[in-house]
Amino acid sequence: MGINGEKILNNIVLIGFMGCGKTTIGKKLSNEFKYNFIDTDNSIKNKEKDILEIFDTKGESYFRECETELLKELLSENIENSVISTGGGMPLKLNNRDYLSKLGTIVYLKADANTIFNRIKGDNSRPLLRENNSLEKIIDMLAYRDYIYEDLANIIIHTDNLSENEIVSIIKNKVLKENL
Ligand code: S3P
């Protein structure tokens, strides 16, 4: 139960900055737990259109509304047994943070700006970093977001020096402990 007595579902919710590995780790984790895998960017893409196109034609605020709608839907369907990889900006809205907490155990895949920069420097599929994906821009965005992610998370994993398999096994152990 949450602090206000509301039900918390048994999903695992991965949060973190763009390029921190939410999708890759999420898929592996869902195999480990024999859970379904949900990628919120993908769900929005399937319902609407490509994320880049949404940003270009309808703007970021419309995309943020889609994110909120999707979270409401997942909660109203009471989805369980799922690993949910979220878009990096999902926790920015206060009400989204509340919805995310009700969906399950929140795991923050923390990575430092250099690690993120090296992962995404050649990739221009992310609208917010398309024009400027410099290390400075990432440092700037991360400075604002990091404490939001930390504050929301039940579990924080410092991923910088870990392999994907190590991250998955650490999360698995911690989630199991958390839910004992
Ligand atoms: C965003 C992150 C992206 C995607 C959109 C906005 C963000 O997802 O939702 O481009 O604001 O951080 P990833 O974190 O999967 O790249």
PDB file of C-alpha atoms and ligand atoms in Angstrom:
ATOM      1  CA  MET A   1       0.000   0.000   0.000  1.00  0.00           C
ATOM      2  CA  GLY A   2       1.118   3.585  -0.625  1.00  0.00           C
ATOM      3  CA  ILE A   3       1.299   6.182   2.116  1.00  0.00           C
ATOM      4  CA  ASN A   4      -2.317   7.137   1.591  1.00  0.00           C
ATOM      5  CA  GLY A   5      -3.507   3.542   1.606  1.00  0.00           C
ATOM      6  CA  GLU A   6      -3.967   3.383  -2.169  1.00  0.00           C
ATOM      7  CA  LYS A   7      -3.106   0.190  -4.012  1.00  0.00           C
ATOM      8  CA  ILE A   8       0.295  -0.017  -5.678  1.00  0.00           C
ATOM      9  CA  LEU A   9       0.494  -2.389  -8.620  1.00  0.00           C
ATOM     10  CA  ASN A  10       3.295  -4.945  -8.931  1.00  0.00           C
ATOM     11  CA  ASN A  11       5.010  -3.543 -12.022  1.00  0.00           C
ATOM     12  CA  ILE A  12       8.630  -2.436 -12.312  1.00  0.00           C
ATOM     13  CA  VAL A  13       8.924   1.098 -13.666  1.00  0.00           C
ATOM     14  CA  LEU A  14      12.247   2.243 -15.125  1.00  0.00           C
ATOM     15  CA  ILE A  15      12.988   5.952 -15.121  1.00  0.00           C
ATOM     16  CA  GLY A  16      16.032   7.991 -16.098  1.00  0.00           C
ATOM     17  CA  PHE A  17      17.570  10.324 -18.625  1.00  0.00           C
ATOM     18  CA  MET A  18      17.568   9.651 -22.372  1.00  0.00           C
ATOM     19  CA  GLY A  19      20.192   7.062 -23.245  1.00  0.00           C
ATOM     20  CA  CYS A  20      20.483   5.592 -19.742  1.00  0.00           C
ATOM     21  CA  GLY A  21      19.412   2.153 -21.016  1.00  0.00           C
ATOM     22  CA  LYS A  22      15.751   1.965 -19.949  1.00  0.00           C
ATOM     23  CA  THR A  23      14.614   0.097 -23.042  1.00  0.00           C
ATOM     24  CA  THR A  24      17.505  -2.383 -23.233  1.00  0.00           C
ATOM     25  CA  ILE A  25      17.477  -3.109 -19.506  1.00  0.00           C
ATOM     26  CA  GLY A  26      13.681  -3.170 -19.468  1.00  0.00           C
ATOM     27  CA  LYS A  27      13.536  -5.895 -22.108  1.00  0.00           C
ATOM     28  CA  LYS A  28      16.099  -8.041 -20.307  1.00  0.00           C
ATOM     29  CA  LEU A  29      14.404  -7.524 -16.979  1.00  0.00           C
ATOM     30  CA  SER A  30      11.025  -8.501 -18.371  1.00  0.00           C
ATOM     31  CA  ASN A  31      12.574 -11.790 -19.556  1.00  0.00           C
ATOM     32  CA  GLU A  32      14.020 -12.418 -16.089  1.00  0.00           C
ATOM     33  CA  PHE A  33      10.718 -11.810 -14.337  1.00  0.00           C
ATOM     34  CA  LYS A  34       8.607 -13.376 -17.122  1.00  0.00           C
ATOM     35  CA  TYR A  35       6.791 -10.054 -17.200  1.00  0.00           C
ATOM     36  CA  ASN A  36       5.336  -8.158 -20.148  1.00  0.00           C
ATOM     37  CA  PHE A  37       7.399  -5.328 -21.530  1.00  0.00           C
ATOM     38  CA  ILE A  38       5.883  -1.909 -22.103  1.00  0.00           C
ATOM     39  CA  ASP A  39       7.852   0.977 -23.576  1.00  0.00           C
ATOM     40  CA  THR A  40       5.861   4.190 -23.165  1.00  0.00           C
ATOM     41  CA  ASP A  41       7.452   5.905 -26.189  1.00  0.00           C
ATOM     42  CA  ASN A  42       6.527   2.898 -28.279  1.00  0.00           C
ATOM     43  CA  SER A  43       2.948   2.796 -26.982  1.00  0.00           C
ATOM     44  CA  ILE A  44       2.526   6.483 -27.821  1.00  0.00           C
ATOM     45  CA  LYS A  45       4.104   5.925 -31.229  1.00  0.00           C
ATOM     46  CA  ASN A  46       1.674   3.086 -31.945  1.00  0.00           C
ATOM     47  CA  LYS A  47      -1.332   5.181 -30.981  1.00  0.00           C
ATOM     48  CA  GLU A  48      -0.191   8.399 -32.618  1.00  0.00           C
ATOM     49  CA  LYS A  49       2.900   8.594 -34.780  1.00  0.00           C
ATOM     50  CA  ASP A  50       6.648   8.815 -34.575  1.00  0.00           C
ATOM     51  CA  ILE A  51       7.831  10.839 -31.523  1.00  0.00           C
ATOM     52  CA  LEU A  52       9.903  13.196 -33.685  1.00  0.00           C
ATOM     53  CA  GLU A  53       6.859  13.864 -35.840  1.00  0.00           C
ATOM     54  CA  ILE A  54       4.653  14.507 -32.789  1.00  0.00           C
ATOM     55  CA  PHE A  55       7.147  17.078 -31.514  1.00  0.00           C
ATOM     56  CA  ASP A  56       7.375  18.674 -34.967  1.00  0.00           C
ATOM     57  CA  THR A  57       3.686  18.835 -35.760  1.00  0.00           C
ATOM     58  CA  LYS A  58       1.982  19.126 -32.375  1.00  0.00           C
ATOM     59  CA  GLY A  59       4.729  20.226 -30.016  1.00  0.00           C
ATOM     60  CA  GLU A  60       6.204  18.973 -26.778  1.00  0.00           C
ATOM     61  CA  SER A  61       3.201  19.856 -24.632  1.00  0.00           C
ATOM     62  CA  TYR A  62       0.959  17.624 -26.758  1.00  0.00           C
ATOM     63  CA  PHE A  63       3.465  14.775 -26.344  1.00  0.00           C
ATOM     64  CA  ARG A  64       3.417  15.350 -22.565  1.00  0.00           C
ATOM     65  CA  GLU A  65      -0.383  15.090 -22.609  1.00  0.00           C
ATOM     66  CA  CYS A  66      -0.075  11.777 -24.461  1.00  0.00           C
ATOM     67  CA  GLU A  67       2.269  10.558 -21.726  1.00  0.00           C
ATOM     68  CA  THR A  68      -0.208  11.487 -19.002  1.00  0.00           C
ATOM     69  CA  GLU A  69      -3.103   9.871 -20.872  1.00  0.00           C
ATOM     70  CA  LEU A  70      -1.111   6.681 -21.281  1.00  0.00           C
ATOM     71  CA  LEU A  71      -0.302   6.515 -17.560  1.00  0.00           C
ATOM     72  CA  LYS A  72      -3.974   7.026 -16.707  1.00  0.00           C
ATOM     73  CA  GLU A  73      -4.906   4.230 -19.090  1.00  0.00           C
ATOM     74  CA  LEU A  74      -2.355   1.803 -17.620  1.00  0.00           C
ATOM     75  CA  LEU A  75      -3.700   2.548 -14.135  1.00  0.00           C
ATOM     76  CA  SER A  76      -7.326   2.238 -15.123  1.00  0.00           C
ATOM     77  CA  GLU A  77      -6.565  -1.136 -16.715  1.00  0.00           C
ATOM     78  CA  ASN A  78      -4.807  -2.172 -13.481  1.00  0.00           C
ATOM     79  CA  ILE A  79      -1.994  -3.641 -15.504  1.00  0.00           C
ATOM     80  CA  GLU A  80       0.274  -5.944 -13.538  1.00  0.00           C
ATOM     81  CA  ASN A  81       3.295  -8.178 -14.152  1.00  0.00           C
ATOM     82  CA  SER A  82       4.916  -5.672 -16.452  1.00  0.00           C
ATOM     83  CA  VAL A  83       8.218  -3.900 -16.794  1.00  0.00           C
ATOM     84  CA  ILE A  84       7.504  -0.359 -17.946  1.00  0.00           C
ATOM     85  CA  SER A  85      10.278   1.689 -19.578  1.00  0.00           C
ATOM     86  CA  THR A  86       9.341   5.340 -19.520  1.00  0.00           C
ATOM     87  CA  GLY A  87      10.356   8.278 -21.683  1.00  0.00           C
ATOM     88  CA  GLY A  88      13.005  10.384 -19.938  1.00  0.00           C
ATOM     89  CA  GLY A  89      10.658  13.327 -19.414  1.00  0.00           C
ATOM     90  CA  MET A  90       7.744  11.365 -17.976  1.00  0.00           C
ATOM     91  CA  PRO A  91       8.467  12.219 -14.307  1.00  0.00           C
ATOM     92  CA  LEU A  92       8.700  15.966 -14.975  1.00  0.00           C
ATOM     93  CA  LYS A  93       4.979  16.552 -14.418  1.00  0.00           C
ATOM     94  CA  LEU A  94       3.879  16.300 -10.827  1.00  0.00           C
ATOM     95  CA  ASN A  95       0.731  14.302 -11.551  1.00  0.00           C
ATOM     96  CA  ASN A  96       2.761  11.855 -13.672  1.00  0.00           C
ATOM     97  CA  ARG A  97       4.975  11.216 -10.640  1.00  0.00           C
ATOM     98  CA  ASP A  98       1.927  10.280  -8.655  1.00  0.00           C
ATOM     99  CA  TYR A  99       0.672   7.941 -11.398  1.00  0.00           C
ATOM    100  CA  LEU A 100       4.104   6.339 -11.798  1.00  0.00           C
ATOM    101  CA  SER A 101       4.314   5.626  -8.060  1.00  0.00           C
ATOM    102  CA  LYS A 102       0.984   3.844  -8.168  1.00  0.00           C
ATOM    103  CA  LEU A 103       2.104   1.653 -11.048  1.00  0.00           C
ATOM    104  CA  GLY A 104       4.831  -0.156  -9.133  1.00  0.00           C
ATOM    105  CA  THR A 105       8.392  -0.136  -7.870  1.00  0.00           C
ATOM    106  CA  ILE A 106      10.312   2.704  -9.456  1.00  0.00           C
ATOM    107  CA  VAL A 107      13.909   2.095 -10.460  1.00  0.00           C
ATOM    108  CA  TYR A 108      16.116   5.018 -11.486  1.00  0.00           C
ATOM    109  CA  LEU A 109      18.877   4.047 -13.909  1.00  0.00           C
ATOM    110  CA  LYS A 110      21.320   6.773 -12.973  1.00  0.00           C
ATOM    111  CA  ALA A 111      24.134   7.587 -15.375  1.00  0.00           C
ATOM    112  CA  ASP A 112      26.466  10.543 -15.444  1.00  0.00           C
ATOM    113  CA  ALA A 113      26.447  13.106 -18.220  1.00  0.00           C
ATOM    114  CA  ASN A 114      29.609  11.749 -19.870  1.00  0.00           C
ATOM    115  CA  THR A 115      28.193   8.234 -20.067  1.00  0.00           C
ATOM    116  CA  ILE A 116      24.970   9.565 -21.555  1.00  0.00           C
ATOM    117  CA  PHE A 117      26.811  11.819 -23.999  1.00  0.00           C
ATOM    118  CA  ASN A 118      28.916   8.914 -25.265  1.00  0.00           C
ATOM    119  CA  ARG A 119      25.823   6.760 -25.726  1.00  0.00           C
ATOM    120  CA  ILE A 120      23.745   9.240 -27.658  1.00  0.00           C
ATOM    121  CA  LYS A 121      26.180  11.482 -29.480  1.00  0.00           C
ATOM    122  CA  GLY A 122      25.640   9.938 -32.918  1.00  0.00           C
ATOM    123  CA  ASP A 123      21.891   9.588 -32.528  1.00  0.00           C
ATOM    124  CA  ASN A 124      19.536  12.330 -33.668  1.00  0.00           C
ATOM    125  CA  SER A 125      16.270  10.500 -33.051  1.00  0.00           C
ATOM    126  CA  ARG A 126      15.578  12.446 -29.853  1.00  0.00           C
ATOM    127  CA  PRO A 127      13.735  15.699 -30.470  1.00  0.00           C
ATOM    128  CA  LEU A 128      15.039  17.491 -27.374  1.00  0.00           C
ATOM    129  CA  LEU A 129      18.661  16.816 -28.268  1.00  0.00           C
ATOM    130  CA  ARG A 130      18.340  17.005 -32.024  1.00  0.00           C
ATOM    131  CA  GLU A 131      19.635  20.537 -32.420  1.00  0.00           C
ATOM    132  CA  ASN A 132      22.114  20.443 -29.600  1.00  0.00           C
ATOM    133  CA  ASN A 133      23.281  17.179 -28.130  1.00  0.00           C
ATOM    134  CA  SER A 134      26.432  18.609 -26.588  1.00  0.00           C
ATOM    135  CA  LEU A 135      27.798  17.464 -23.259  1.00  0.00           C
ATOM    136  CA  GLU A 136      26.920  20.918 -21.848  1.00  0.00           C
ATOM    137  CA  LYS A 137      23.273  20.558 -22.817  1.00  0.00           C
ATOM    138  CA  ILE A 138      23.093  17.119 -21.195  1.00  0.00           C
ATOM    139  CA  ILE A 139      24.795  18.414 -18.029  1.00  0.00           C
ATOM    140  CA  ASP A 140      22.264  21.231 -17.933  1.00  0.00           C
ATOM    141  CA  MET A 141      19.180  19.050 -18.395  1.00  0.00           C
ATOM    142  CA  LEU A 142      20.474  16.412 -16.015  1.00  0.00           C
ATOM    143  CA  ALA A 143      21.115  19.017 -13.304  1.00  0.00           C
ATOM    144  CA  TYR A 144      17.420  19.839 -13.355  1.00  0.00           C
ATOM    145  CA  ARG A 145      16.112  16.306 -13.721  1.00  0.00           C
ATOM    146  CA  ASP A 146      18.428  14.221 -11.552  1.00  0.00           C
ATOM    147  CA  TYR A 147      16.890  15.238  -8.245  1.00  0.00           C
ATOM    148  CA  ILE A 148      13.378  14.605  -9.610  1.00  0.00           C
ATOM    149  CA  TYR A 149      14.383  11.086 -10.625  1.00  0.00           C
ATOM    150  CA  GLU A 150      16.135  10.477  -7.297  1.00  0.00           C
ATOM    151  CA  ASP A 151      13.233  11.762  -5.293  1.00  0.00           C
ATOM    152  CA  LEU A 152      10.735   9.578  -7.108  1.00  0.00           C
ATOM    153  CA  ALA A 153      12.742   6.347  -7.153  1.00  0.00           C
ATOM    154  CA  ASN A 154      12.373   3.457  -4.724  1.00  0.00           C
ATOM    155  CA  ILE A 155      15.639   2.037  -6.014  1.00  0.00           C
ATOM    156  CA  ILE A 156      18.591   3.907  -7.546  1.00  0.00           C
ATOM    157  CA  ILE A 157      21.176   2.053  -9.619  1.00  0.00           C
ATOM    158  CA  HIS A 158      24.463   3.768 -10.489  1.00  0.00           C
ATOM    159  CA  THR A 159      24.906   2.231 -13.908  1.00  0.00           C
ATOM    160  CA  ASP A 160      28.112   3.885 -15.159  1.00  0.00           C
ATOM    161  CA  ASN A 161      30.511   1.041 -14.477  1.00  0.00           C
ATOM    162  CA  LEU A 162      28.137  -1.888 -14.744  1.00  0.00           C
ATOM    163  CA  SER A 163      27.382  -4.281 -17.590  1.00  0.00           C
ATOM    164  CA  GLU A 164      23.772  -4.751 -18.713  1.00  0.00           C
ATOM    165  CA  ASN A 165      23.648  -8.172 -17.058  1.00  0.00           C
ATOM    166  CA  GLU A 166      24.994  -6.774 -13.797  1.00  0.00           C
ATOM    167  CA  ILE A 167      22.365  -4.032 -13.829  1.00  0.00           C
ATOM    168  CA  VAL A 168      19.596  -6.561 -14.443  1.00  0.00           C
ATOM    169  CA  SER A 169      20.723  -8.858 -11.673  1.00  0.00           C
ATOM    170  CA  ILE A 170      21.115  -5.975  -9.162  1.00  0.00           C
ATOM    171  CA  ILE A 171      17.627  -4.710  -9.987  1.00  0.00           C
ATOM    172  CA  LYS A 172      16.195  -8.207  -9.694  1.00  0.00           C
ATOM    173  CA  ASN A 173      17.668  -8.722  -6.220  1.00  0.00           C
ATOM    174  CA  LYS A 174      16.645  -5.286  -4.988  1.00  0.00           C
ATOM    175  CA  VAL A 175      13.087  -5.517  -6.327  1.00  0.00           C
ATOM    176  CA  LEU A 176      12.629  -8.930  -4.747  1.00  0.00           C
ATOM    177  CA  LYS A 177      13.925  -7.590  -1.403  1.00  0.00           C
ATOM    178  CA  GLU A 178      11.769  -4.472  -1.662  1.00  0.00           C
ATOM    179  CA  ASN A 179       8.653  -6.575  -2.135  1.00  0.00           C
ATOM    180  CA  LEU A 180       9.296  -9.163   0.576  1.00  0.00           C
TER     181      LEU A 180
HETATM  182  C1  S3P B   1      12.290  12.546 -23.743  1.00  0.00           C
HETATM  183  C2  S3P B   1      12.813  11.281 -23.815  1.00  0.00           C
HETATM  184  C3  S3P B   1      12.503  10.349 -24.903  1.00  0.00           C
HETATM  185  C4  S3P B   1      11.117  10.661 -25.493  1.00  0.00           C
HETATM  186  C5  S3P B   1      11.022  12.094 -25.884  1.00  0.00           C
HETATM  187  C6  S3P B   1      11.280  13.046 -24.712  1.00  0.00           C
HETATM  188  C7  S3P B   1      12.725  13.421 -22.624  1.00  0.00           C
HETATM  189  O1  S3P B   1      12.534   9.007 -24.443  1.00  0.00           O
HETATM  190  O2  S3P B   1      10.117  10.346 -24.575  1.00  0.00           O
HETATM  191  O3  S3P B   1      11.963  12.312 -26.891  1.00  0.00           O
HETATM  192  O4  S3P B   1      12.089  14.470 -22.389  1.00  0.00           O
HETATM  193  O5  S3P B   1      13.686  13.065 -21.929  1.00  0.00           O
HETATM  194  P1  S3P B   1      13.894   8.224 -24.035  1.00  0.00           P
HETATM  195  O6  S3P B   1      14.217   8.614 -22.639  1.00  0.00           O
HETATM  196  O7  S3P B   1      13.508   6.787 -24.149  1.00  0.00           O
HETATM  197  O8  S3P B   1      14.940   8.621 -25.012  1.00  0.00           O
END
